[in-house]
Coordinates of C-alpha atoms in Angstrom, one line a residue:
M2 CA -8.6 3.0 -7.7
A3 CA -9.0 0.6 -4.6
L4 CA -7.0 0.9 -1.6
V5 CA -5.2 -2.2 -0.9
A6 CA -3.1 -3.6 1.9
A7 CA 0.7 -3.7 2.0
C8 CA 2.5 -6.3 -0.4
S9 CA 5.9 -7.0 -1.7
K10 CA 8.1 -4.5 -3.9
S11 CA 7.4 -7.4 -6.8
D12 CA 4.0 -6.4 -6.4
V13 CA 4.3 -2.9 -7.9
P14 CA 2.5 -3.3 -11.4
P15 CA 4.3 -2.4 -14.5
G16 CA 4.3 1.3 -15.2
K17 CA 3.0 2.3 -11.9
A18 CA 4.7 4.5 -9.1
R19 CA 4.0 2.9 -5.8
V20 CA 2.7 5.5 -3.1
A21 CA 3.0 4.6 0.6
V22 CA 0.1 6.3 2.8
V23 CA -0.1 6.0 6.6
G24 CA -3.8 5.7 7.4
K25 CA -7.3 5.4 5.3
T26 CA -8.2 9.2 5.6
L27 CA -5.1 10.4 4.1
A28 CA -4.7 7.3 1.8
N29 CA -8.6 8.3 0.3
L30 CA -7.3 11.9 -0.8
V31 CA -4.0 10.8 -2.0
T32 CA -5.6 7.8 -4.1
R33 CA -8.3 10.8 -5.7
V34 CA -5.1 12.3 -7.1
A35 CA -3.2 9.2 -8.0
G36 CA -6.2 8.0 -10.2
D37 CA -5.1 4.6 -12.2
D38 CA -1.5 6.1 -12.5
A39 CA 0.2 5.2 -9.5
D40 CA -0.3 2.0 -7.1
V41 CA -1.4 3.6 -3.6
R42 CA -1.1 1.4 -0.6
V43 CA -2.4 1.9 3.1
V44 CA 0.2 1.5 5.8
E45 CA -1.8 0.6 9.2
G46 CA 1.3 0.6 11.7
P47 CA 4.7 -0.4 12.5
G48 CA 5.9 -3.6 11.3
P49 CA 7.2 -6.0 8.1
D50 CA 4.5 -4.6 5.6
A51 CA 5.6 -0.6 6.5
E52 CA 9.2 -1.9 5.7
S53 CA 8.0 -3.8 2.7
L54 CA 6.1 -0.6 1.4
A55 CA 9.0 1.7 2.0
D56 CA 11.3 -0.8 -0.3
G57 CA 9.2 -0.2 -3.5
A58 CA 7.6 3.3 -3.0
R59 CA 8.5 6.5 -4.7
V60 CA 6.3 8.6 -2.6
A61 CA 5.1 8.3 0.7
V62 CA 2.8 10.2 2.7
M63 CA 2.5 10.5 6.4
V64 CA 1.1 13.2 9.2
G65 CA 4.1 13.8 11.5
L66 CA 3.8 15.9 14.3
G67 CA 4.1 12.7 16.7
Y68 CA 1.4 10.9 15.2
D69 CA 3.2 8.4 13.0
D70 CA 6.8 9.4 13.0
W71 CA 7.8 5.6 13.5
F72 CA 7.2 5.5 9.6
E73 CA 10.0 8.1 8.9
D74 CA 12.1 5.9 10.9
V75 CA 11.5 3.1 8.6
V76 CA 12.1 5.2 5.6
R77 CA 15.3 6.2 6.8
K78 CA 16.4 3.2 7.9
K79 CA 15.6 1.7 4.6
G80 CA 18.0 4.4 3.0
V81 CA 15.2 4.8 -0.2
A82 CA 17.1 7.6 -1.5
K83 CA 15.0 8.5 -4.4
L84 CA 11.7 8.3 -2.1
R85 CA 9.8 11.6 -1.9
L86 CA 8.5 12.2 1.6
V87 CA 5.4 14.2 2.4
K88 CA 4.8 15.2 5.6
A89 CA 1.2 16.8 6.1
G90 CA 2.2 18.2 9.4
A91 CA 4.9 20.1 7.6
R92 CA 2.8 21.3 4.9
V93 CA 0.3 23.3 6.9
P94 CA 0.0 25.7 9.4
T95 CA -0.2 23.6 12.8
V96 CA -2.0 24.4 15.9
P97 CA -0.3 23.5 19.3
E98 CA -1.7 21.6 22.0
I99 CA -4.0 23.3 24.5
T100 CA -1.3 22.1 27.2
G101 CA 1.1 24.1 25.7
G102 CA 4.8 23.2 25.4
D103 CA 6.3 22.5 21.8
A104 CA 3.8 19.5 20.7
Q105 CA 1.2 20.2 18.0
V106 CA -1.9 18.8 17.2
P107 CA -1.7 15.9 14.3
T108 CA -4.7 16.0 13.1
V109 CA -4.7 18.5 10.3
W110 CA -6.7 16.6 7.9
L111 CA -10.0 17.7 9.7
D112 CA -9.9 21.1 8.4
P113 CA -10.6 21.0 4.5
E114 CA -8.8 24.2 3.8
R115 CA -5.3 22.4 5.2
A116 CA -6.5 19.1 3.5
R117 CA -6.0 21.1 0.3
L118 CA -2.7 22.2 0.9
V119 CA -2.2 18.4 1.4
V120 CA -3.6 17.2 -1.7
K121 CA -1.0 20.0 -3.6
A122 CA 1.5 18.8 -2.1
V123 CA 0.9 15.3 -2.8
A124 CA 0.4 16.2 -6.5
E125 CA 3.5 18.0 -6.8
E126 CA 5.7 15.0 -5.6
L127 CA 4.1 12.7 -7.8
S128 CA 4.5 15.1 -10.8
R129 CA 8.1 14.9 -9.5
S130 CA 8.6 11.2 -9.4
D131 CA 6.5 10.4 -12.3
A132 CA 6.6 12.8 -14.9
A133 CA 5.2 10.8 -17.5
H134 CA 1.7 11.5 -15.8
A135 CA 2.2 14.7 -14.0
T136 CA -0.4 16.5 -15.8
A137 CA -2.9 13.5 -14.8
Y138 CA -2.0 13.9 -11.2
R139 CA -2.1 18.1 -11.2
D140 CA -5.3 17.8 -13.3
R141 CA -7.1 15.3 -10.5
A142 CA -5.8 17.3 -7.8
T143 CA -7.3 20.5 -9.3
A144 CA -10.6 18.7 -9.5
L145 CA -10.4 17.4 -5.9
D146 CA -9.6 20.8 -4.5
K147 CA -12.9 21.8 -5.9
E148 CA -14.5 19.2 -4.2
L149 CA -12.8 20.2 -0.9
D150 CA -13.7 23.8 -1.4
A151 CA -17.3 22.8 -2.0
L152 CA -17.4 20.4 1.1
D153 CA -15.8 23.4 3.2
K154 CA -18.4 25.8 2.2
E155 CA -21.3 23.3 3.0
I156 CA -20.2 22.5 6.5
E157 CA -19.1 26.3 7.0
A158 CA -22.7 27.2 5.9
R159 CA -24.1 24.4 8.4
T160 CA -21.9 25.2 11.5
A161 CA -22.4 29.0 11.2
K162 CA -26.0 28.2 12.2
W163 CA -25.0 27.0 15.8
T164 CA -25.4 28.9 18.5
Q165 CA -23.2 27.0 21.1
R166 CA -19.5 27.8 20.1
S167 CA -17.7 26.1 23.1
M168 CA -17.2 22.7 23.6
V169 CA -15.3 20.2 25.8
S170 CA -13.4 17.2 24.7
A171 CA -11.5 14.4 25.5
T172 CA -8.5 14.8 23.2
S173 CA -7.5 17.6 21.2
S174 CA -8.1 15.9 18.1
L175 CA -10.9 18.3 17.1
A176 CA -8.7 21.5 17.2
Y177 CA -8.2 21.9 13.4
F178 CA -12.1 21.6 12.9
A179 CA -12.8 24.0 15.6
E180 CA -10.4 26.7 14.3
R181 CA -11.7 26.5 10.6
Y182 CA -15.4 27.0 11.8
H183 CA -14.7 29.1 14.5
L184 CA -15.5 26.9 17.5
D185 CA -13.7 27.0 20.9
V186 CA -12.3 23.8 22.7
A187 CA -12.6 25.1 26.0
V188 CA -10.9 22.4 27.8
V189 CA -9.4 19.0 26.8
T190 CA -9.7 16.3 29.6
Q191 CA -7.1 14.0 28.8
P192 CA -4.2 16.1 27.0
K193 CA -1.2 14.4 25.2
E194 CA 1.5 16.3 27.5
G195 CA 1.1 16.8 31.4
P196 CA -1.8 16.3 33.9
P197 CA -5.4 16.2 33.2
P198 CA -7.3 19.9 34.1
P199 CA -8.8 19.6 37.7
K200 CA -12.1 18.3 37.6
D201 CA -13.7 21.3 39.5
R202 CA -12.3 23.4 36.3
V203 CA -14.0 21.2 33.9
L204 CA -17.4 21.2 35.8
S205 CA -17.0 25.2 35.9
L206 CA -16.6 25.4 32.3
A207 CA -19.0 23.3 31.6
R208 CA -21.4 25.1 33.6
D209 CA -20.7 28.6 32.6
K210 CA -20.2 28.3 28.9
H211 CA -23.6 26.1 28.6
V212 CA -21.9 22.9 27.2
R213 CA -24.0 19.7 26.8
A214 CA -21.7 17.2 25.7
L215 CA -18.3 15.5 26.2
Y216 CA -16.6 14.9 23.0
T217 CA -14.3 11.6 23.1
E218 CA -12.5 9.3 20.2
K219 CA -12.9 6.4 22.6
Q220 CA -15.1 6.2 25.6
G221 CA -13.1 5.3 28.5
V222 CA -14.6 5.1 32.2
G223 CA -12.9 8.5 33.5
D224 CA -14.6 10.4 30.7
A225 CA -17.9 8.8 31.5
A226 CA -17.8 9.6 35.0
L227 CA -16.9 13.3 34.4
A228 CA -19.6 13.4 31.7
A229 CA -22.4 12.0 34.3
E230 CA -21.0 14.7 37.1
A231 CA -21.0 17.7 34.5
K232 CA -24.6 16.3 33.2
L233 CA -23.0 16.2 29.8
S234 CA -24.2 14.0 27.3
W235 CA -21.0 11.3 26.2
V236 CA -20.4 11.4 22.5
T237 CA -17.9 9.8 20.3
V238 CA -16.3 11.5 17.5
T239 CA -14.8 9.4 14.8
P240 CA -11.8 11.8 13.3
V241 CA -10.3 8.9 10.7
G242 CA -11.9 6.6 8.2
A243 CA -12.8 6.9 4.4
P244 CA -14.3 8.4 2.3
Y245 CA -12.7 11.9 3.3
E246 CA -16.1 13.9 3.0
S247 CA -17.7 10.9 5.3
V248 CA -15.4 11.6 8.1
L249 CA -15.9 15.6 8.0
R250 CA -19.7 15.0 7.9
G251 CA -19.8 12.4 10.6
I252 CA -18.2 15.2 12.7
V253 CA -20.8 17.6 11.9
E254 CA -23.8 15.1 12.6
A255 CA -21.9 14.0 16.1
L256 CA -21.6 17.8 17.0
E257 CA -24.7 19.3 15.9
P258 CA -27.3 18.0 18.1
Y259 CA -25.1 19.6 21.0
Q260 CA -24.0 22.7 19.3
R261 CA -26.9 24.3 17.6

């Protein structure tokens, strides 16, 4: 069940449905539903590989919500009539960007409960596109659902002990994790839309809520200066990767020294 990079339409193994998935995190979940009955390929970004995968895929899985909308454009451009497109962001409740407006936070996979809904949707679309293996897809999805439920309970028990419930983050990527485990993203220093919050507001919130860290996906000079002025630790959190459990546990490990 190894994930492989993009290839040509002719490389699909006989008797297997190809599934194109944007990003390694979703692909890890999809692969565990597909098992050996489907050929799961990871799409890393726009370009010829993405177009090749769209040609040969029966099912495509993406996030949507502005995260990877270019892939939907590829699929529509190719006009793959029988391709079933699963947009994870359309299958779960979403969280608006902290700055308001219509934009929604795309990192829906950082909540295991939402991930379980995505897994169920993937299993159903695989079953419809490849009826011969429908029972196997659904059985594996049921097994994965139990694993994700156990992971969720593990993280819930661990985060429930944290005494610090507020956080300052460079981006809104932790919004779903925070919502699921009853944490509060008090301020986002580099919002997706609109101007950043005034520095005085960030400093005041950090002080009043006794925040100890500024979480960031990618360390930047601006965040370093702000963290230093606010006397916050500057902590990198990685919201993508595989296997899925390692991503979630990695977030817990990164946050715990500053939230407990």
